[in-house]
């Protein structure tokens, strides 16, 4: 079953750390968001493989937007 990682706030995608196909473990950073000059890491909530990254550096995400899918 796939695990969807969604944005918890409006923010800019500052850096994409993971890429599709990467094997990750719980707690690994997938992307780093920037909001109000603060860096907010978005971390994997489960072990698995990055099936999809729905954001690119420079994108703006809204609360609830899909960031990644972990398979």
XYZ file of C-alpha atoms in Angstrom:
71
model
C 0.000 0.000 0.000
C 1.315 3.439 -0.940
C 1.820 6.181 1.637
C 1.118 9.729 0.454
C 3.130 12.574 1.966
C 1.241 15.874 1.829
C 2.159 19.473 2.647
C 1.083 20.652 6.086
C 1.361 24.357 5.226
C 1.794 26.829 2.400
C 5.501 26.919 1.563
C 8.118 27.053 -1.172
C 9.976 23.879 -2.140
C 13.527 24.928 -1.323
C 15.369 21.657 -1.987
C 14.434 18.198 -3.266
C 16.593 15.626 -1.487
C 15.128 12.291 -2.640
C 14.349 11.086 -6.150
C 12.013 8.418 -7.539
C 13.443 4.947 -6.998
C 15.372 5.869 -3.846
C 15.064 3.420 -0.963
C 14.261 5.311 2.209
C 13.682 4.590 5.867
C 11.329 6.247 8.305
C 12.666 9.690 9.211
C 14.666 10.265 6.008
C 14.263 13.759 4.545
C 12.438 13.848 1.194
C 12.264 17.588 0.535
C 12.967 20.793 2.426
C 10.290 23.466 2.425
C 10.852 27.148 3.177
C 8.270 29.348 4.821
C 8.857 32.700 6.510
C 12.639 32.173 6.238
C 12.419 28.871 8.137
C 13.504 25.552 6.633
C 11.052 22.718 7.282
C 12.151 19.170 6.405
C 9.469 16.838 5.083
C 10.361 13.339 6.262
C 9.259 9.840 5.313
C 6.733 8.371 7.716
C 7.440 4.766 6.669
C 10.175 2.651 5.116
C 9.898 2.028 1.387
C 10.798 3.279 -2.054
C 10.013 6.712 -3.447
C 7.400 5.889 -6.083
C 6.669 9.495 -7.077
C 7.820 13.017 -6.302
C 5.114 15.525 -7.160
C 7.168 18.698 -6.547
C 10.237 20.402 -7.964
C 12.585 22.961 -6.449
C 10.987 26.396 -6.628
C 7.394 25.117 -6.573
C 4.870 26.579 -4.152
C 2.760 24.029 -2.270
C -0.549 24.649 -0.567
C -1.727 22.854 2.553
C -2.776 19.336 1.520
C -0.851 19.248 -1.773
C 0.817 15.949 -2.633
C 4.598 16.000 -2.148
C 5.578 12.353 -2.552
C 4.305 8.787 -2.681
C 6.181 6.051 -0.823
C 5.553 2.540 -2.115
